[in-house]
CSV table of C-alpha atoms in Angstrom, one decimal:
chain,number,residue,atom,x,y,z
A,283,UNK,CA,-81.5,-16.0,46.5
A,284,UNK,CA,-78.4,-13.9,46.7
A,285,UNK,CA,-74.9,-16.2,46.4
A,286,UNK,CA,-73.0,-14.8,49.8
A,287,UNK,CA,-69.7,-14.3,48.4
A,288,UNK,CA,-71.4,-12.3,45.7
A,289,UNK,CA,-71.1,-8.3,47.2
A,290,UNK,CA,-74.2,-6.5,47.7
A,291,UNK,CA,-74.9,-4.4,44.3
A,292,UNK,CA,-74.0,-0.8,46.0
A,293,UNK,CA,-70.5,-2.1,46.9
A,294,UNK,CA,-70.0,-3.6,43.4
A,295,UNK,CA,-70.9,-0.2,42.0
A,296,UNK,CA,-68.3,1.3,44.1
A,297,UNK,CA,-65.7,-0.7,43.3
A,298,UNK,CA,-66.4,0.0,39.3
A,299,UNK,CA,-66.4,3.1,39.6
A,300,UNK,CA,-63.3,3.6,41.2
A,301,UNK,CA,-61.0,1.3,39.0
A,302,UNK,CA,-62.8,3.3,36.0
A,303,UNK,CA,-61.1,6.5,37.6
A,304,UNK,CA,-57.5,7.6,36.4
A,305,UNK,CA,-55.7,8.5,39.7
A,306,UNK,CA,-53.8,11.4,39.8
A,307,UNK,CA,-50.3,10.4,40.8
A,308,UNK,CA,-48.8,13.3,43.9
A,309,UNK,CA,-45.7,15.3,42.8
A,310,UNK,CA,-43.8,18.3,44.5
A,311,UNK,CA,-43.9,21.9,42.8
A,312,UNK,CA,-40.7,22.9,42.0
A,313,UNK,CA,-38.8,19.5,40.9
A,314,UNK,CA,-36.6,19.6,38.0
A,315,UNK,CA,-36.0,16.4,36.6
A,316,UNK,CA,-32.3,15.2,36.5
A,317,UNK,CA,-31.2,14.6,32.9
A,318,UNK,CA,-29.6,11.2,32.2
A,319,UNK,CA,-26.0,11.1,32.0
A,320,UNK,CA,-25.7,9.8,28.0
A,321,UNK,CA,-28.3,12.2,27.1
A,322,UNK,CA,-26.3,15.3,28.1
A,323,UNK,CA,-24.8,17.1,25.2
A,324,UNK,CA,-21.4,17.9,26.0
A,325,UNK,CA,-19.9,21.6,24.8
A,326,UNK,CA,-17.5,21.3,21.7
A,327,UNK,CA,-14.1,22.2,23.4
A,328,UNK,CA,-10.9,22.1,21.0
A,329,UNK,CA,-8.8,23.4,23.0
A,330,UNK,CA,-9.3,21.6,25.9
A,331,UNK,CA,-8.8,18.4,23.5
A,332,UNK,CA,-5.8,20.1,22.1
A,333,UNK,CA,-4.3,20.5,25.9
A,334,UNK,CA,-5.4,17.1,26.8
A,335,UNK,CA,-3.4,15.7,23.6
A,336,UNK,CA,-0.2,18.1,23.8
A,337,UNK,CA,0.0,16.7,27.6
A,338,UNK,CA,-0.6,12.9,26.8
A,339,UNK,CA,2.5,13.6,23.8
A,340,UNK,CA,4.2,15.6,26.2
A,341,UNK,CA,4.4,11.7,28.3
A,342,UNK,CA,5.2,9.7,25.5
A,343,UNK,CA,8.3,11.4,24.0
A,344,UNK,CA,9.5,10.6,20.6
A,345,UNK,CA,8.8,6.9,21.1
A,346,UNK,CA,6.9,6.4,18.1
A,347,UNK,CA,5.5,2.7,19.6
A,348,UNK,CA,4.6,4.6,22.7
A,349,UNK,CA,2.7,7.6,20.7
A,350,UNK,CA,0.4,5.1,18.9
A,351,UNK,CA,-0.3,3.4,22.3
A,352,UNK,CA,-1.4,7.0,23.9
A,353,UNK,CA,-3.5,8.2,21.0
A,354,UNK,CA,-5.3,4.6,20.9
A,355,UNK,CA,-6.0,4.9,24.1
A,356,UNK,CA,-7.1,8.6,24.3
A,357,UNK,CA,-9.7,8.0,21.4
A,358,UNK,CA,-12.1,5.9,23.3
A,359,UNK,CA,-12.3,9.0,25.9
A,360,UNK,CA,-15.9,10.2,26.5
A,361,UNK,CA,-14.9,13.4,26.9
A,362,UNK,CA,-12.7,13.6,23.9
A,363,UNK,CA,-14.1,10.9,21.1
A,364,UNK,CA,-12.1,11.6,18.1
A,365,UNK,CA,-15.7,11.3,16.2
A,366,UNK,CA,-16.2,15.1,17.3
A,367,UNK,CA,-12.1,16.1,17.4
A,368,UNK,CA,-11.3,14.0,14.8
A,369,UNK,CA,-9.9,17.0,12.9
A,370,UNK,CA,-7.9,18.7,15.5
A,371,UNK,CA,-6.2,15.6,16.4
A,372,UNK,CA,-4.9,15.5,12.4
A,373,UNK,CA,-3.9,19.1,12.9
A,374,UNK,CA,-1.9,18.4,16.0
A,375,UNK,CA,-0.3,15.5,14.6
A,376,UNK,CA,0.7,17.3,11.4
A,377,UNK,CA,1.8,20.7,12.5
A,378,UNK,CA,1.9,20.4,16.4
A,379,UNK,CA,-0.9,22.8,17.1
A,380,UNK,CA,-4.6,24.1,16.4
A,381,UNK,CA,-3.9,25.8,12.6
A,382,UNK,CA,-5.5,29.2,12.4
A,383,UNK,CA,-6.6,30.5,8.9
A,384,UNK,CA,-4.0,31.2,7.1
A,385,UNK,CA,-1.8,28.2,8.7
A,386,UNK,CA,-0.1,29.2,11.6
A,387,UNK,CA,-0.7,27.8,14.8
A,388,UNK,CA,-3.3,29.2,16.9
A,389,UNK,CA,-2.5,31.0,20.4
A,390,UNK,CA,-4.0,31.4,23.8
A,391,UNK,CA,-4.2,35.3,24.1
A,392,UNK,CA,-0.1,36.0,23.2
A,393,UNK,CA,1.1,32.5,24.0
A,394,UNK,CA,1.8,29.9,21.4
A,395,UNK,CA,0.2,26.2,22.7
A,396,UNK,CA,2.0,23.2,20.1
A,397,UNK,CA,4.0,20.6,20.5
A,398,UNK,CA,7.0,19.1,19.0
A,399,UNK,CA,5.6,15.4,18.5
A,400,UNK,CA,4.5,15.7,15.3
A,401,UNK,CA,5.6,15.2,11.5
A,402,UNK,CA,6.7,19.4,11.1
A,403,UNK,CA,9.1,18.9,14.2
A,404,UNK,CA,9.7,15.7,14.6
A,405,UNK,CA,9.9,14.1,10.7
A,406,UNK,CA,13.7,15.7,9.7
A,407,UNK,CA,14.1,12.6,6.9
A,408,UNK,CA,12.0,10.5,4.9
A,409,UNK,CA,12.4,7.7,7.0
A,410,UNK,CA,11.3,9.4,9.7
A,411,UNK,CA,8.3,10.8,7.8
A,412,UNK,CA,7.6,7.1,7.1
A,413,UNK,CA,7.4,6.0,10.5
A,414,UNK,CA,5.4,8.9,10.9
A,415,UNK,CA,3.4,7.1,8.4
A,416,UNK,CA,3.0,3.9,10.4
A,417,UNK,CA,1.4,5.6,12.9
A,418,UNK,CA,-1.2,7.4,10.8
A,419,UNK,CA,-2.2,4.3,9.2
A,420,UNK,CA,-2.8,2.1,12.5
A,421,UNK,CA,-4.6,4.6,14.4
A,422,UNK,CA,-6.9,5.0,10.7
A,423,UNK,CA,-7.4,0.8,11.2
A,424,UNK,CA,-8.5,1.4,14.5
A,425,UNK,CA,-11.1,4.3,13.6
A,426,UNK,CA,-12.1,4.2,10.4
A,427,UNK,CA,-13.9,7.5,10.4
A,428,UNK,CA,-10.6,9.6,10.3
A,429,UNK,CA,-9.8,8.3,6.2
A,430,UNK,CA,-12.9,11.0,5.5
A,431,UNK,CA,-11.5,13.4,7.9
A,432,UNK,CA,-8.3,13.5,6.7
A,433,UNK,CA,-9.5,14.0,3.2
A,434,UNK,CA,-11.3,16.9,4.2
A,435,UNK,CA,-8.6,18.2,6.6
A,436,UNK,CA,-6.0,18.3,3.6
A,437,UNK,CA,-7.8,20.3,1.6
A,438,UNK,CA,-7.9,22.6,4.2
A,439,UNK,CA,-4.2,22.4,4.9
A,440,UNK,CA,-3.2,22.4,1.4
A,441,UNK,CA,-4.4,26.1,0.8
A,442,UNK,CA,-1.9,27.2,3.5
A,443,UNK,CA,1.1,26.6,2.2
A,444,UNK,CA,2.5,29.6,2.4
A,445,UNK,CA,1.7,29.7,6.2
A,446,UNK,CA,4.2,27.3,6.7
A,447,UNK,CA,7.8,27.0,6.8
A,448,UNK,CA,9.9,25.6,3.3
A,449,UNK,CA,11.3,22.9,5.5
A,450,UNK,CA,7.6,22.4,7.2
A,451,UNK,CA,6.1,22.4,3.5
A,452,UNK,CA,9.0,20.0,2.6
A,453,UNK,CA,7.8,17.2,5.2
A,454,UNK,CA,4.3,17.9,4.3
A,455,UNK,CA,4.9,17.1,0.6
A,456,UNK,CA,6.7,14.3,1.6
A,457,UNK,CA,3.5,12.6,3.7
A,458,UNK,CA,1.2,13.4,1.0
A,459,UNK,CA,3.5,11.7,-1.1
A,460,UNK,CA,3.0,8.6,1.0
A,461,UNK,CA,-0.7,9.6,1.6
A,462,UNK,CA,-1.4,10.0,-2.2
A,463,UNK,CA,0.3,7.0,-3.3
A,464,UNK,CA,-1.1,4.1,-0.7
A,465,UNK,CA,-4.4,5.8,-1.5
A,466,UNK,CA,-5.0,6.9,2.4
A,467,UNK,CA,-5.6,10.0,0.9
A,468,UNK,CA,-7.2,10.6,-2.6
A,469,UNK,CA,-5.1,11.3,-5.4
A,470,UNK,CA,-7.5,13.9,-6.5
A,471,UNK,CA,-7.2,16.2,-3.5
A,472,UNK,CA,-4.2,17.2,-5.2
A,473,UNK,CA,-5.8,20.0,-7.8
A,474,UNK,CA,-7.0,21.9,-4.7
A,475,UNK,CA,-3.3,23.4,-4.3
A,476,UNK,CA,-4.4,25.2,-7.6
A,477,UNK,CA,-5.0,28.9,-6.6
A,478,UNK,CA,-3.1,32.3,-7.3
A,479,UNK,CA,-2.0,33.0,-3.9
A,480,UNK,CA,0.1,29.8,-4.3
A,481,UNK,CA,1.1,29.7,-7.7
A,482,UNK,CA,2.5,32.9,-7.8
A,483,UNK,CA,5.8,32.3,-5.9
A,484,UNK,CA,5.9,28.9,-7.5
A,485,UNK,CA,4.8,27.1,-3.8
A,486,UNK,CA,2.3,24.7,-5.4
A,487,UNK,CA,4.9,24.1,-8.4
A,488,UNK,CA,7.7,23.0,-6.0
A,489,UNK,CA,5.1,21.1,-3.1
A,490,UNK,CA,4.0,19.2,-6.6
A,491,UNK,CA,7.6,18.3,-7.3
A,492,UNK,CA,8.3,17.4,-4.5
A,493,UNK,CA,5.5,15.1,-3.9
A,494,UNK,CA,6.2,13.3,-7.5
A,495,UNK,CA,10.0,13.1,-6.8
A,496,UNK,CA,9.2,11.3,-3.1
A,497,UNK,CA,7.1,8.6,-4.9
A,498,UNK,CA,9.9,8.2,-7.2
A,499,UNK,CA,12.2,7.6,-4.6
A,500,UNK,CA,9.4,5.3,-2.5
A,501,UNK,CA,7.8,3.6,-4.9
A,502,UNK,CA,9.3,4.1,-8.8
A,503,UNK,CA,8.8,6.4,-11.8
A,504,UNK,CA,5.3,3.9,-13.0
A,505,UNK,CA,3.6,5.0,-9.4
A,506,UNK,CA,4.1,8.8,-10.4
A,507,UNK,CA,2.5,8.5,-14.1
A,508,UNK,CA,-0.6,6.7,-12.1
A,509,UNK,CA,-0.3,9.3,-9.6
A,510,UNK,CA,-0.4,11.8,-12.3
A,511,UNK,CA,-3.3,10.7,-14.5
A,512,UNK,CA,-5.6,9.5,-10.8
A,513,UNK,CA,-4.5,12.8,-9.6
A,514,UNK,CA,-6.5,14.9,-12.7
A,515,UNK,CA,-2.9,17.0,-12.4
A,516,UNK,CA,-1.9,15.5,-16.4
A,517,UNK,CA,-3.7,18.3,-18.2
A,518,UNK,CA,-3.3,21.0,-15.3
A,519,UNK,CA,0.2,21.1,-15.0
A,520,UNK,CA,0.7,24.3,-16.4
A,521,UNK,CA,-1.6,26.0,-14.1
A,522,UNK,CA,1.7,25.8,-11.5
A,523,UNK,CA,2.4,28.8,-13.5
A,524,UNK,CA,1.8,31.8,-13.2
A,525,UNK,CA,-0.4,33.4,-16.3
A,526,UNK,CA,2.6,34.5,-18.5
A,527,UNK,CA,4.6,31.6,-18.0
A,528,UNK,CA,2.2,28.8,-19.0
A,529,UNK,CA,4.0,27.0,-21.5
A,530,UNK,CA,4.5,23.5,-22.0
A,531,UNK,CA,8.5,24.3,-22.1
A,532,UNK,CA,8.4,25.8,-19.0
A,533,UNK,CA,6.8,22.6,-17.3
A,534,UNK,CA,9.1,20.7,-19.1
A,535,UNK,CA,12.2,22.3,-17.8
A,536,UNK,CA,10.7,22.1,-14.2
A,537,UNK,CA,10.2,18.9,-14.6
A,538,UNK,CA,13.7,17.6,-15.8
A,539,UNK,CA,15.4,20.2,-13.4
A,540,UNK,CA,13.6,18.2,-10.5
A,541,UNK,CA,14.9,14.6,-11.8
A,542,UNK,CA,11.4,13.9,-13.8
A,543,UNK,CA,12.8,13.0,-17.2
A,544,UNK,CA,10.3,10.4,-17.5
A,545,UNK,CA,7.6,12.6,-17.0
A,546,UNK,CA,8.5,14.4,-19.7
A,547,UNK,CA,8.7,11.8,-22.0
A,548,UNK,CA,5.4,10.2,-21.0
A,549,UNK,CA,3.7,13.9,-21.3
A,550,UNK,CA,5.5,13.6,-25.1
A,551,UNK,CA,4.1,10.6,-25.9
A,552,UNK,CA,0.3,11.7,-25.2
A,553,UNK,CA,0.4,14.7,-26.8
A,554,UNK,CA,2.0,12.2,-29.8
A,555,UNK,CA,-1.1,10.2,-28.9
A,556,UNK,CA,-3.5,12.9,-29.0
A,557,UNK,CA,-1.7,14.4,-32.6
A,558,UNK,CA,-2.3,11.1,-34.0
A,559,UNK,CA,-5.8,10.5,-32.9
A,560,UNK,CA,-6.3,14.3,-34.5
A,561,UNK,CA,-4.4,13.2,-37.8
A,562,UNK,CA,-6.5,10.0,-38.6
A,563,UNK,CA,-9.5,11.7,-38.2
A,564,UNK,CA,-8.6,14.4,-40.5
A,565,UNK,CA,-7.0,11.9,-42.7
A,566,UNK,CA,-10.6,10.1,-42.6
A,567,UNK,CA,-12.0,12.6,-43.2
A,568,UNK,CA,-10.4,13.0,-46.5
A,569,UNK,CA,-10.7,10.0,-47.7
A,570,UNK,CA,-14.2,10.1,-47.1
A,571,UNK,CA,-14.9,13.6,-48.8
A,572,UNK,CA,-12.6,11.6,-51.9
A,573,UNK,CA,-10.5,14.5,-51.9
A,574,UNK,CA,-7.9,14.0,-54.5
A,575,UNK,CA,-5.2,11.7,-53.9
A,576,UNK,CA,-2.2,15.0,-54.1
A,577,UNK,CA,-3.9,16.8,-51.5
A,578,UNK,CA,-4.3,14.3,-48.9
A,579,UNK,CA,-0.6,13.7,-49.9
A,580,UNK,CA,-0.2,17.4,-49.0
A,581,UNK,CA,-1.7,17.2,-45.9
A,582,UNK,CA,-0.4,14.4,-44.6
A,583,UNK,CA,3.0,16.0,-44.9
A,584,UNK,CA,2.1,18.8,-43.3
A,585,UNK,CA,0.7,17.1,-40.5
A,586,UNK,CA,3.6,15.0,-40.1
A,587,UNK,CA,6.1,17.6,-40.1
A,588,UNK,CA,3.6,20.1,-37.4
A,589,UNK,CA,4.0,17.0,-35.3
A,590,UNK,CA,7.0,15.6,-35.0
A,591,UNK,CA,5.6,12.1,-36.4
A,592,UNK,CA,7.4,9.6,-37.8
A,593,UNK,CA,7.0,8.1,-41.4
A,594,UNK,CA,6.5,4.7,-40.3
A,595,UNK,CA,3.8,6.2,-38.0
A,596,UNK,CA,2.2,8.2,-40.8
A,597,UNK,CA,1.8,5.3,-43.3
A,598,UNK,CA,0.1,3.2,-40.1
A,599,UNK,CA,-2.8,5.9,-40.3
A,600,UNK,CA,-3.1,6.2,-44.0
A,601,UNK,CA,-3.5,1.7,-44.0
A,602,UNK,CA,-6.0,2.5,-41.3
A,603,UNK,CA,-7.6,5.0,-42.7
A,604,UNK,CA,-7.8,3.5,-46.5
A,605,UNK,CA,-9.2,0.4,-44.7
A,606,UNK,CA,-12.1,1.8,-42.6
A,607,UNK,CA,-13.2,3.8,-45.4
A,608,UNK,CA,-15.2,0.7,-47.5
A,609,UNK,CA,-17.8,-1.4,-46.9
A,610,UNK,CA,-16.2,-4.6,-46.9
A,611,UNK,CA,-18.0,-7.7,-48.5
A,612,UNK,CA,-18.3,-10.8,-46.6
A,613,UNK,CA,-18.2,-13.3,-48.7
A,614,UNK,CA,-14.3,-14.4,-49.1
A,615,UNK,CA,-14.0,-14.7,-52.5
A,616,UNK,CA,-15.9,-11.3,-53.7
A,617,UNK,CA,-13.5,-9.5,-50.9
A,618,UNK,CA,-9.8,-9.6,-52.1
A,619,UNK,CA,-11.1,-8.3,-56.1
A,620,UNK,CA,-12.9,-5.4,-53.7
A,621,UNK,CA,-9.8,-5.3,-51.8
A,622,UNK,CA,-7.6,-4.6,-55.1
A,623,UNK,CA,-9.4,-2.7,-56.5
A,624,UNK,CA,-9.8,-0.2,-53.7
A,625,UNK,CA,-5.9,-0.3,-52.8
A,626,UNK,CA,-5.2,0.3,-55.9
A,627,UNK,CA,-6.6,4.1,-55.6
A,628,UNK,CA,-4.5,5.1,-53.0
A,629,UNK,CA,-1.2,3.3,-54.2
A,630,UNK,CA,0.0,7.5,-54.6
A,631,UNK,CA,-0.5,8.0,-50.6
A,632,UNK,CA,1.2,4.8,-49.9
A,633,UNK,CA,4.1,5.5,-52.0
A,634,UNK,CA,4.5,8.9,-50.7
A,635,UNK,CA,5.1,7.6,-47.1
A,636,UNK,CA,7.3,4.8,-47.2
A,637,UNK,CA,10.3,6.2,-48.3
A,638,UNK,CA,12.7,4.0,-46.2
A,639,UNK,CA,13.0,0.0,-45.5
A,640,UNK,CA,11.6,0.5,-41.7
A,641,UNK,CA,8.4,1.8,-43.0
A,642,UNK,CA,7.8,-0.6,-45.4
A,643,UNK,CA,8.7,-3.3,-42.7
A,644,UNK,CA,6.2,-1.2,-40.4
A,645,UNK,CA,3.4,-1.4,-43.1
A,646,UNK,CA,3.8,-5.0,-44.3
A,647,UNK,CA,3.3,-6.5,-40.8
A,648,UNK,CA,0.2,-4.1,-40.8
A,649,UNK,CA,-1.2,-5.9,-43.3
A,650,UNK,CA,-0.5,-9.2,-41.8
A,651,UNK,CA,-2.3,-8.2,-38.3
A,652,UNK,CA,-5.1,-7.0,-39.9
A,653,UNK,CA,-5.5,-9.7,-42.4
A,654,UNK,CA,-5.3,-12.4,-39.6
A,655,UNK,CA,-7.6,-9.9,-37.0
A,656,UNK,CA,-10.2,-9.8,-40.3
A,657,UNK,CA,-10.9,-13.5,-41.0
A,658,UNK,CA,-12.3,-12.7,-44.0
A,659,UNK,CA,-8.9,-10.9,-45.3
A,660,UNK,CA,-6.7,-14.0,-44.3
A,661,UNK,CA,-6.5,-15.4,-47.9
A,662,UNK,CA,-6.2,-11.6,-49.5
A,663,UNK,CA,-2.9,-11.4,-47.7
A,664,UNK,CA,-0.2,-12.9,-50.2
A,665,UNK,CA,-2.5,-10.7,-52.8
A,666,UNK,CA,-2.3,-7.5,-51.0
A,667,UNK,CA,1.4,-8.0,-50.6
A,668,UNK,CA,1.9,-8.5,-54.7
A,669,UNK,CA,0.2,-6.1,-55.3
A,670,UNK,CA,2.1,-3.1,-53.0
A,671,UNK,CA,5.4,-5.1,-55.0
A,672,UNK,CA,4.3,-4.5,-58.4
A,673,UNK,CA,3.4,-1.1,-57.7
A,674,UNK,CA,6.7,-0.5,-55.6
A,675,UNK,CA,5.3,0.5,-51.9
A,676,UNK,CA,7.0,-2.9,-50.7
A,677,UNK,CA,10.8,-3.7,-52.1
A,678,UNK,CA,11.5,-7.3,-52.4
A,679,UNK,CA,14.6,-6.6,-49.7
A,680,UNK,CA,11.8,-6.0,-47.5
A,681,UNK,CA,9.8,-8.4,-48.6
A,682,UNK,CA,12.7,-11.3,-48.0
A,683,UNK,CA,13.8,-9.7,-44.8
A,684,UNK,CA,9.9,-10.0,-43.4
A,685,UNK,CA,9.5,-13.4,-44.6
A,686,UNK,CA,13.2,-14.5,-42.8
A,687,UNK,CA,12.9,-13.1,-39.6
A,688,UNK,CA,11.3,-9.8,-39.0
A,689,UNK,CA,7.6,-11.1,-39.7
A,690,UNK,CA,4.7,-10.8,-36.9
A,691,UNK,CA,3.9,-14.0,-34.8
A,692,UNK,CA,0.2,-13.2,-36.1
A,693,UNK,CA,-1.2,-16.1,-38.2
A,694,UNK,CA,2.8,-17.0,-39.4
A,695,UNK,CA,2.1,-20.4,-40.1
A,696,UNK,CA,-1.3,-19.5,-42.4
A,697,UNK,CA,0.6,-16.3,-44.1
A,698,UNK,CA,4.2,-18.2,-44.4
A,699,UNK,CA,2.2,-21.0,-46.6
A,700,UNK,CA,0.8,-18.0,-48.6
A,701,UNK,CA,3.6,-16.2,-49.3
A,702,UNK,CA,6.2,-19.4,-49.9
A,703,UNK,CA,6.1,-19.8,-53.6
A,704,UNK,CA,6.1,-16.0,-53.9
A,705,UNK,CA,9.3,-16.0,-51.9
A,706,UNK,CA,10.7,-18.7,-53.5
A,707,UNK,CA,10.3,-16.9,-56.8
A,708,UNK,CA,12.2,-13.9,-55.3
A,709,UNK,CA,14.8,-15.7,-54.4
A,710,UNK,CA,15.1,-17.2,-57.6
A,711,UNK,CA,14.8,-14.1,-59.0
A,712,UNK,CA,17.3,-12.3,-57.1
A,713,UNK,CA,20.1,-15.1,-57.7
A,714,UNK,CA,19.9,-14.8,-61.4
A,715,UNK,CA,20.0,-11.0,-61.2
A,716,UNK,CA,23.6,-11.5,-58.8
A,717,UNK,CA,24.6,-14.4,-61.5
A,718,UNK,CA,24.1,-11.6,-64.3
A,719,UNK,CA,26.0,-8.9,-62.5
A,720,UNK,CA,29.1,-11.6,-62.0
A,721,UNK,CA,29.4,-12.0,-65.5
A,722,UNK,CA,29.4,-8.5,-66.5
């Protein structure tokens, strides 16, 4: 018997097959649907950005405060996100206006749109230009993306020098300058000013100077040496000049006519570096071929002369050299005779090159450092020593002078020990050769 609130089979068939049906929902021919709001893509408009910012300055005045207020505000505009006009804004802030290619501003049929709040018009000193600063800096903390955009903008401006005013390229330098040296902008942006169009009337050669002499002034002479080696500008310098004009005097002269001095002398000093580094290794070299003990002699003259190197400099390289040269035992005791006996061989090329007291002082306290940096040398040291006296590379004026007060703090107390009865022997020494000369 059939449960009443069961339905009749008929209707339960019904009602499956119409759940198992997908219903057609109605809709009207002819309906467009409406597009949401966030997921319209809005038209790239840079001059309706650059209007919209030339009239918010246009409010503000020179009010630097006030400026940073406006252009904090302005960046969290839908309609003008600095994500997508993060470039143009850098533009207007620089040189007042939209830069065409080539760097001057860009019109509106025959009409000139720019504005006077920015750093071309506005930034007439440094300070100024530093304030001007500021303002870049905060509005970077507040949007991070613009670091990236300024790097690439630069590189644009930078190739348009000669679009641009001397007094407009004078304020640009001097930002950079700031830019460069806090690191805003990367040193190495610099090398893009590097191109014949600018080099030719000297553009890039006086921007660069004047960038280097603005750090001087904001920061001191160690910023621009780190500004010159980060900037990759160190071995391109002469490429400021035209063709026929790259010399290293020519840089030189710039470079002390623009209050760089030290420049100069830190440019002198690496290529002293690099003549050295070239010198040992040709010295080395020598010594390892066993070419004979004149001609290294020879050599080494030459090479000292061709590059301005000092003695005492010279005879540094030949200790080095004579030193790396062997294969040194390690057992103490079987060291210094191996020591001797390979010193001995080059006692000629030590001779030759220490001619005066200062490189004999310069040599001794050689010896000393690398006897206590070698802990297998420290007992060779008073041995060493003897030995350059007998054979007359060290004087005992030297010898005394070292021991009294011009000795390396190195291992003193180990080598002073060493050397004492030595010394006391050339003292004793020395006052019977005075008590001789009194009686004749």
């Amino acid at each position: 018997q059939r449960n009443p609130a069961t339905p009749p089979p008929s209707i339960s068939f019904l009602l499956f097959f119409c759940m198992s049906q997908k219903v057609e929902l109605p809709s009207l021919t002819g309906h467009r649907t409406k597009t949401r709001k966030r997921d319209e893509k809005k038209v790239y408009d840079p001059t309706g950005f650059r209007d919209f910012l030339i009239e918010g300055l246009a409010s503000t005045g020179t009010d630097l405060d006030q400026i940073f207020k406006f252009l904090d505000t302005a960046g969290n505009k839908t309609d003008y996100d600095y994500r997508r006009y993060g470039e143009a804004l850098l533009e207007i802030l620089i040189a007042g206006g939209l830069l065409a290619p080539g760097g001057s501003i860009a019109k509106d049929g025959d009409k000139m749109v720019s504005t006077d709040i920015c750093i071309f018009q506005d930034a007439t000193t440094l300070d100024r230009v530093k304030a001007w600063d500021q303002v870049i800096i905060k509005l970077m903390r507040r949007y991070k993306y613009l670091e990236k955009m300024l790097t690439d903008e630069m590189k644009k401006i930078l190739v348009y020098l000669k679009g641009f005013s001397e007094e407009h390229r004078l304020r640009l330098a001097q930002i950079t300058a700031l830019w460069v040296a806090s690191g805003l902008l990367p040193p190495n942006t610099l090398p893009v000013l590097i191109n014949e169009h600018q080099v030719k009337d000297s553009v890039a050669l006086n921007f660069i100077l004047n960038i280097f002499t603005t750090v001087k002034e904001d920061k001191g002479m160690p910023a621009v040496i780190t500004l010159l080696k980060r900037s990759g500008l160190e071995g391109q310098l002469d490429q400021l000049f035209p063709a026929n004009k790259r010399t290293a005097d020519n840089v030189k002269n710039s470079l002390i006519s623009a209050g760089l001095s030290e420049v100069v002398t830190y440019l002198n000093s690496q290529e002293n570096a690099g003549a050295k580094k070239d010198a040992l290794r040709s010295l080395k070299a020598s010594i390892s071929e066993e070419k004979p003990i004149k001609e290294i002699v020879l050599d080494m003259r030459e090479t000292v002369k061709k590059n301005g190197l000092l003695e005492s400099e010279a005879v540094v390289m030949i200790w080095s050299a004579v030193m790396s040269s062997a294969e040194w035992n390690k057992k103490d005791d079987l060291v210094l005779e191996q020591a001797l006996k390979h010193l001995k061989v080059y006692i000629p090329l030590f001779s030759a090159f220490t001619s005066t007291a200062k490189s004999e002082m310069v040599l001794l306290n050689k010896i000393q450092e690398f006897c206590y940096d070698n802990q297998n040398f420290l007992k060779c040291f008073n041995k060493i020593v003897l030995l350059f006296y007998k054979t007359e590379v060290l004087s005992e004026e030297v010898i005394l002078k070292w021991y009294k007060d011009s000795h390396a703090p190195k291992g003193w107390t180990v080598f002073m020990d060493q050397m004492k009865k030595f010394i006391e022997w050339l003292e004793h020494a020395e006052s019977e050769s005075e008590e001789e000369s009194d009686e004749e």
